[in-house]
Coordinates of C-alpha atoms in Angstrom, one line a residue:
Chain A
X139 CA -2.0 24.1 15.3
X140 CA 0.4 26.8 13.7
X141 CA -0.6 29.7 11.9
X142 CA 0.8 29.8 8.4
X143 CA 3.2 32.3 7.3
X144 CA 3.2 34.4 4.5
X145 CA 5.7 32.5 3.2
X146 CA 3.7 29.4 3.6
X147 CA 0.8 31.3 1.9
X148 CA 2.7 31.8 -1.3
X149 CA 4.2 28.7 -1.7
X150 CA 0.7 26.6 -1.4
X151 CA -0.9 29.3 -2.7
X152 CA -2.8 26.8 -5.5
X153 CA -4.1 24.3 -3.3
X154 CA -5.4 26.6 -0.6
X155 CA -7.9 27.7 -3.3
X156 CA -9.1 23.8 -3.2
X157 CA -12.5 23.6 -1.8
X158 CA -12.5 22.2 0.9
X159 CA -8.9 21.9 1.7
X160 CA -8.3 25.4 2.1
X161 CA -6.2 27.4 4.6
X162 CA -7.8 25.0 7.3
X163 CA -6.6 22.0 5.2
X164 CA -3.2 23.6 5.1
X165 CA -2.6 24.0 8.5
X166 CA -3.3 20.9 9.6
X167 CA -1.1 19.7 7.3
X168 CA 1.5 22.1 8.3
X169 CA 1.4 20.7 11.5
X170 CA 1.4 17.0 11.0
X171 CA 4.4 15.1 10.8
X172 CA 4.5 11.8 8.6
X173 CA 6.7 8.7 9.0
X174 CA 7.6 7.2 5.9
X175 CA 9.0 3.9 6.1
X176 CA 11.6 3.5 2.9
X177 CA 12.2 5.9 0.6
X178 CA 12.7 3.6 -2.7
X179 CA 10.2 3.5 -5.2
X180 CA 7.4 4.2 -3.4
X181 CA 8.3 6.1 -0.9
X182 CA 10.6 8.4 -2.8
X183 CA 7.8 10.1 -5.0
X184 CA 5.9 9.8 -1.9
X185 CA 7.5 11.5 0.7
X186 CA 8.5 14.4 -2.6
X187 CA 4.7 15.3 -2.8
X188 CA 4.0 15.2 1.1
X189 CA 6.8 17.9 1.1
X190 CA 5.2 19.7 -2.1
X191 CA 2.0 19.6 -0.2
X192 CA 3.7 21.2 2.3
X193 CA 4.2 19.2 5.6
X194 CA 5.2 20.6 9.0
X195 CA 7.9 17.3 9.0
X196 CA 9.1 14.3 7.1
X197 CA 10.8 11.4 9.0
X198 CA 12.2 8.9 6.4
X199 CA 13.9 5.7 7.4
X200 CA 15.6 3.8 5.4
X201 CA 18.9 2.0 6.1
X202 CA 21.5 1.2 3.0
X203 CA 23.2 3.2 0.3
X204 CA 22.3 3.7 -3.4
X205 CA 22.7 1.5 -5.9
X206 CA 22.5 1.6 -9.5
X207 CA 19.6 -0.4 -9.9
X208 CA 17.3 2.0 -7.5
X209 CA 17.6 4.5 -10.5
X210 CA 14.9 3.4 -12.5
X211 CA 12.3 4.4 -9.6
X212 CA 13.6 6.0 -6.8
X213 CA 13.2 9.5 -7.8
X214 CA 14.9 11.6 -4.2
X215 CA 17.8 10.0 -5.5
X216 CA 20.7 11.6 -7.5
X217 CA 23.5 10.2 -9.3
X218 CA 26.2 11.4 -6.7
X219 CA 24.3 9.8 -4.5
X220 CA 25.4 6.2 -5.4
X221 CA 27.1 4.1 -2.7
X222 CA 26.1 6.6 -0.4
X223 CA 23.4 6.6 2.2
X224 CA 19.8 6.8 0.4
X225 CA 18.4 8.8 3.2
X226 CA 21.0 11.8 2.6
X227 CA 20.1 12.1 -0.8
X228 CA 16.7 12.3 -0.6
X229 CA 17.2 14.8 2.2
X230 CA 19.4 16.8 -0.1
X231 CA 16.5 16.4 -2.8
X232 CA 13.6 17.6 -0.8
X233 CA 16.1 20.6 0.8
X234 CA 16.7 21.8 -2.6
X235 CA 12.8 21.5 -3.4
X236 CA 11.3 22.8 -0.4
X237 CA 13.5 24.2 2.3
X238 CA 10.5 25.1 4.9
X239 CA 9.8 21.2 5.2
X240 CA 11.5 20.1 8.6
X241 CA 13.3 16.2 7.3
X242 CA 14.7 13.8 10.0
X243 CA 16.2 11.1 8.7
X244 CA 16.9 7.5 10.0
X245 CA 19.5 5.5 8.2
X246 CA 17.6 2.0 9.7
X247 CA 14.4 0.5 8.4
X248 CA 11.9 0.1 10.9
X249 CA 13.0 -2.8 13.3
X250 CA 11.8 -3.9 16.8
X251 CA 14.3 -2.2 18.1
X252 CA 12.8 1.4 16.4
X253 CA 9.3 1.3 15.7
X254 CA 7.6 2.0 18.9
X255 CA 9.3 5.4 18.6
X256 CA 9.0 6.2 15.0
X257 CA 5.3 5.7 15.1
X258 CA 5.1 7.7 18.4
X259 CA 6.6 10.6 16.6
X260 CA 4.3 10.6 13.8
X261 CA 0.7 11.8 13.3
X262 CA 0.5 9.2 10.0
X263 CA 2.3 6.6 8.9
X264 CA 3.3 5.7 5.1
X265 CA 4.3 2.2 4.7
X266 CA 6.4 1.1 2.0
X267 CA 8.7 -1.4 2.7
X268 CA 9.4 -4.1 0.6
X269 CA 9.5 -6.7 3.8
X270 CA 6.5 -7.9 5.1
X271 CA 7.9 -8.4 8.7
X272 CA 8.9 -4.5 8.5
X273 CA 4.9 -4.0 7.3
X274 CA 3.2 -5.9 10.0
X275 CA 5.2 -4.4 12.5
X276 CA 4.5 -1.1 11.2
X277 CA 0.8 -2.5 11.5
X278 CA 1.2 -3.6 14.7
X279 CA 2.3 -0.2 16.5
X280 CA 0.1 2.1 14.5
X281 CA -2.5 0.0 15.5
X282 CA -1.5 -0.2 19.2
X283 CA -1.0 3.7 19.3
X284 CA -4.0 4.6 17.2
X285 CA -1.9 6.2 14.3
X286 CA -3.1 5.7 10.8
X287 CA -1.6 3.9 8.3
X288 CA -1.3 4.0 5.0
X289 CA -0.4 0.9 3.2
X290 CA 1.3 1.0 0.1
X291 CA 2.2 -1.8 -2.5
X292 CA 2.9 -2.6 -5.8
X293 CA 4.0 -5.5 -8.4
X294 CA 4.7 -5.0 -12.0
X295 CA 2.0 -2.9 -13.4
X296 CA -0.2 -2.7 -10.8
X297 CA -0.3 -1.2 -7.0
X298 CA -2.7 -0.3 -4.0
X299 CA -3.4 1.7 -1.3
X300 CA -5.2 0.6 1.8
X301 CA -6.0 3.2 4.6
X302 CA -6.0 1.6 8.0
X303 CA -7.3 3.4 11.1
X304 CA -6.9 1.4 14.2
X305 CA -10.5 0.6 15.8
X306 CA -12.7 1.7 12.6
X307 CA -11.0 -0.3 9.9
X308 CA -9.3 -3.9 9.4
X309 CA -5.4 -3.9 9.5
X310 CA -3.0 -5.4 7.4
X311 CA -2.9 -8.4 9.4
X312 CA -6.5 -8.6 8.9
X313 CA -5.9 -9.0 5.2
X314 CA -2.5 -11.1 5.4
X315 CA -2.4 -12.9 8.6
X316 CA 1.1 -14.4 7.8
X317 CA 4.1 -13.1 5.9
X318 CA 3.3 -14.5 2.4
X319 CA 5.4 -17.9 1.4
X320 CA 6.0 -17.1 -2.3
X321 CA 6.5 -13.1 -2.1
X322 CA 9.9 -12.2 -3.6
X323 CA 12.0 -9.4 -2.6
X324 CA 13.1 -8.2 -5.7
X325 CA 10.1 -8.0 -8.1
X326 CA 9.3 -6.2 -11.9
X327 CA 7.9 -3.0 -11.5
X328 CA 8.1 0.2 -13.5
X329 CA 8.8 3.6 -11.9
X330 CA 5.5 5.2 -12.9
X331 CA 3.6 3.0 -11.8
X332 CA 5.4 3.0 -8.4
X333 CA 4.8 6.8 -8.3
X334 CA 1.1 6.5 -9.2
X335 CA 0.1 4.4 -6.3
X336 CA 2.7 6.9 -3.8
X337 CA 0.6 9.4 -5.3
X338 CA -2.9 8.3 -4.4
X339 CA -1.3 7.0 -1.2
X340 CA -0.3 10.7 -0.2
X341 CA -4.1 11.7 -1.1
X342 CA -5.5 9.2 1.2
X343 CA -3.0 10.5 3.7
X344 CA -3.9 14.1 3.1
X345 CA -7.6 13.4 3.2
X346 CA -7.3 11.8 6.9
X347 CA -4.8 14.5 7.8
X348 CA -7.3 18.0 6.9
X349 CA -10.7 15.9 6.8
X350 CA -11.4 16.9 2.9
X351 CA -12.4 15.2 0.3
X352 CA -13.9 11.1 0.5
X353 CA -11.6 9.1 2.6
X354 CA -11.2 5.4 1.8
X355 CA -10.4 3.6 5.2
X356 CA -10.4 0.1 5.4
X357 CA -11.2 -0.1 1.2
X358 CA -8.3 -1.5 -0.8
X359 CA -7.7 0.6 -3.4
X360 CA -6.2 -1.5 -6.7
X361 CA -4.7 0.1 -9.3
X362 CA -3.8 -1.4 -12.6
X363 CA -1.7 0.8 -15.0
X364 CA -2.0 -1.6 -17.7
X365 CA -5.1 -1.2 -18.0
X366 CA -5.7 1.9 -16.4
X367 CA -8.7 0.7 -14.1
X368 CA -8.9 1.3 -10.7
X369 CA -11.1 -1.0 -8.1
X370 CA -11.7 -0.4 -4.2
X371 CA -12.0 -3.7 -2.2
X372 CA -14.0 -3.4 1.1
X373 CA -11.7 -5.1 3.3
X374 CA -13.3 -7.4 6.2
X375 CA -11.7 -7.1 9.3
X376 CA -10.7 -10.5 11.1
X377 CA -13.0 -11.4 14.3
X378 CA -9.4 -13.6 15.1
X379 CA -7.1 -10.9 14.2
X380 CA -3.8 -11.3 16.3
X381 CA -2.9 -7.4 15.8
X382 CA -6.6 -5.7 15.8
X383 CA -9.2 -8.2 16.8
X384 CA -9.0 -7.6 21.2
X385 CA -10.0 -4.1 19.7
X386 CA -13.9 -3.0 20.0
Chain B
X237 CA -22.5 -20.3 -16.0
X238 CA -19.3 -18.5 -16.9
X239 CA -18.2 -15.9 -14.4
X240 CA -15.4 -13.7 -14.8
X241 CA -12.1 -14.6 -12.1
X242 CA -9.5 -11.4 -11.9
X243 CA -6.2 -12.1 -11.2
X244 CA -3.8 -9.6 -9.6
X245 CA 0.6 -9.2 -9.4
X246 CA 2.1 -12.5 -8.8
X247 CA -0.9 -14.5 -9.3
X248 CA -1.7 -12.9 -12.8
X249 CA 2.3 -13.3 -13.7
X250 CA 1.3 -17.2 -13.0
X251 CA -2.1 -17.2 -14.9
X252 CA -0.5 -15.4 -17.9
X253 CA -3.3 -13.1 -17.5
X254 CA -5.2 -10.7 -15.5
X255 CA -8.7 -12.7 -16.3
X256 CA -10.1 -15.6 -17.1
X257 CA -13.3 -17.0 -17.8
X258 CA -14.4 -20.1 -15.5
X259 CA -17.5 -22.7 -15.9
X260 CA -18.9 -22.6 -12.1
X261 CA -22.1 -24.8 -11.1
X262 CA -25.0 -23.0 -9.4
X263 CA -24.3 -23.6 -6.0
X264 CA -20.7 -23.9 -5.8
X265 CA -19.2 -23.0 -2.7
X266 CA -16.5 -20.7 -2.6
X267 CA -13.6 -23.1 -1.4
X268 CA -14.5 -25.6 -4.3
X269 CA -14.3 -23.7 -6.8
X270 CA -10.7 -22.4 -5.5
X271 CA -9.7 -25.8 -5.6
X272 CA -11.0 -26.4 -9.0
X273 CA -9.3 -23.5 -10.0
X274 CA -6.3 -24.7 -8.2
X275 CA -6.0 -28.1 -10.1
X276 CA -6.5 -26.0 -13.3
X277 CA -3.7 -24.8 -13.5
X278 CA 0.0 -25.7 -12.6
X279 CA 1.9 -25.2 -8.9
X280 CA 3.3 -21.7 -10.2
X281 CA -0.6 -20.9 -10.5
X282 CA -1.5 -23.2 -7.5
X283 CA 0.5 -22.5 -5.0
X284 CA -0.7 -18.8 -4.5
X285 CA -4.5 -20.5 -4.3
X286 CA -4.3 -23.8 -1.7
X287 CA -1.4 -24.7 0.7
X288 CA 0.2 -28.4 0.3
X289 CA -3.1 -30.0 2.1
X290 CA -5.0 -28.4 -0.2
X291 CA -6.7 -25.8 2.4
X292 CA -7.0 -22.1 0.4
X293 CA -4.0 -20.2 1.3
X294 CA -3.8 -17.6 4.2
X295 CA -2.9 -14.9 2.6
X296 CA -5.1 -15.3 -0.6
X297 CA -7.7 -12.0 -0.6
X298 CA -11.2 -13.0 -2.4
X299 CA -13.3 -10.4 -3.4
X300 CA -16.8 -10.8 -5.1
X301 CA -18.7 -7.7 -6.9
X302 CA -15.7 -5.6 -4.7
X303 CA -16.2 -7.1 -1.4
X304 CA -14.0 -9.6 0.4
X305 CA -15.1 -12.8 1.6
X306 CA -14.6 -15.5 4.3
X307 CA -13.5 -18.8 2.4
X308 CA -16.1 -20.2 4.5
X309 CA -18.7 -18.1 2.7
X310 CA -21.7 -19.5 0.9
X311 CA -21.4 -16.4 -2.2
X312 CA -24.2 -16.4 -4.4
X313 CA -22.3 -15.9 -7.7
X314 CA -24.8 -15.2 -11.6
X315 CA -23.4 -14.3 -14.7
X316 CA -22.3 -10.7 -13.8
X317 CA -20.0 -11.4 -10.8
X318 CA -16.4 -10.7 -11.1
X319 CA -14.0 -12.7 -8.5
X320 CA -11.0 -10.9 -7.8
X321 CA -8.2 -13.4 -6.2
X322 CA -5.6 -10.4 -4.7
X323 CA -2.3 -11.8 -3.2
X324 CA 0.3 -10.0 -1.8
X325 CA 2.2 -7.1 -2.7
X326 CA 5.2 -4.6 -0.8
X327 CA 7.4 -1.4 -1.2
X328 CA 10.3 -1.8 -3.2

């Protein structure tokens, strides 16, 4: 684990005054290197606080280019940006913000054909793709390779975050053992909202990451903005699970 | 009794609502009352609930009093449980 600099000292400066978190916190954070998995609406604001939090490196993959209607929500994004890749504008973004953050970027969502090796390369993994075959592949490495997970989701005016650690939690497959019938691609959501549940995601995260704070794993966390309540679910894990259940 | 049902994303979009307030029977079991529910309510509500045969659906979450359940479950519901029915949601 790295030392940090005195450049790293003055730029997390408040947060290393966080009981708990501290310059301990820190540098396991500075150390860690997070695979985020989309950058849109989630994964945007996401991925723009791991960097504020200061991690040692970002890996964002996300194939296409920006379109018009990814402006209400996906906040890395800037208006030159459009029908150009996403994932070099939200490197742009996060090199303007925070220079010292190390970004790789992928311009591919996670496939077969790439996930074995993202996950490898990461010490946690955000998920926030809109495609549940993307998800439970996602699932199924970091649970193969012992590599949290964060799952992230939303819908309209609601979200959640659910915390998987392979062996000690259930996994998403545990909670959706097949990729839903009726779940549409595009979907209503506003970009708060999506930033709200990337934000608790990115605690979770940061919680697993230093060992501070409560961690939720294997809880659903639900979040509904239009109310403003927020509920945690205690997932059951799946005796049959295809993904997790050989596991002990 | 009346017990509360919470609805969440697609499933409250169908229901109009994020609650709703159902008559169950002391002794109910859990897959019943789904079904009840189910017939309730129109296919846009439905189909998130049972498949075509009428079995719950796979990826339907229930949680009682914030814990999830086996369909299979015998719950022991009273007047203060809430029933949260959680489908899916993704990254967008």
């Amino acid at each position: 684990m790295s030392e940090l600099s005195e450049l790293d000292r003055a730029i997390y400066e408040w947060q290393l005054d966080v009981p708990g978190f501290g310059e301990s916190g820190q540098r396991k954070v500075r150390s860690a290197t997070a695979l985020v998995s989309r950058i849109g609406g989630l994964g945007g604001p996401l991925a723009f606080q791991l960097a504020a939090a200061g991690i040692g490196k970002l890996i964002l993959a996300h194939g296409g280019n920006l379109r018009q209607d990814d402006l209400n929500r996906q906040i890395l994004m800037r208006w030159d940006g459009l029908d150009k890749p996403r994932v070099e504008s939200a490197a742009k973004t996060l090199a303007n913000f925070n220079p010292n953050v190390e970004v790789e970027i992928v311009n591919a969502n996670v496939s077969e054909g790439n996930a074995a090796d993202l996950v490898a390369r990461a010490d946690v993994v955000f998920d926030c793709a809109p495609l549940f075959e993307e998800r439970f592949l996602m699932n199924r490495e970091c649970i193969g390779q012992g590599k949290p997970l964060i799952d992230c989701a939303m819908y309209n005016l609601e979200g959640h975050v659910f915390p998987i650690v392979a062996g000690r939690t259930p996994c998403l497959a545990c909670l959706f053992p097949e990729t839903p019938p009726h779940w549409k691609r595009r979907f209503p959501v506003i970009g708060a909202v999506s930033a709200l549940v990337a934000n608790v995601g990115v605690m979770e995260g940061l919680k697993l990451l230093a060992g501070f704070g409560e961690s939720n794993i294997g809880k659903m966390i639900h979040l509904d903005s239009s109310s403003m309540e927020m509920r945690k679910i205690k997932v059951q894990r799946r005796p049959d699970c295809s993904v997790c259940g050989p596991l002990k | 009794m009346q017990i509360t049902f919470r609805y969440t994303s697609q499933l409250a979009t169908a229901a109009g609502a994020a609650e709703e307030m159902v008559e169950v029977e002391n002794g109910s079991s859990l897959v019943d009352l789904l079904r009840d529910l189910a017939a309730k309510h129109d296919t846009d509500f439905s189909k998130f609930v049972v498949d075509k045969d009428g079995n719950v659906a796979p990826t339907l979450v229930v949680a009682v009093n914030g814990s999830q359940v086996s369909f299979e479950e015998l719950v022991s519901l009273d007047k203060d449980s809430e029933v949260m029915l959680i489908t899916p949601m993704s990254g967008g």
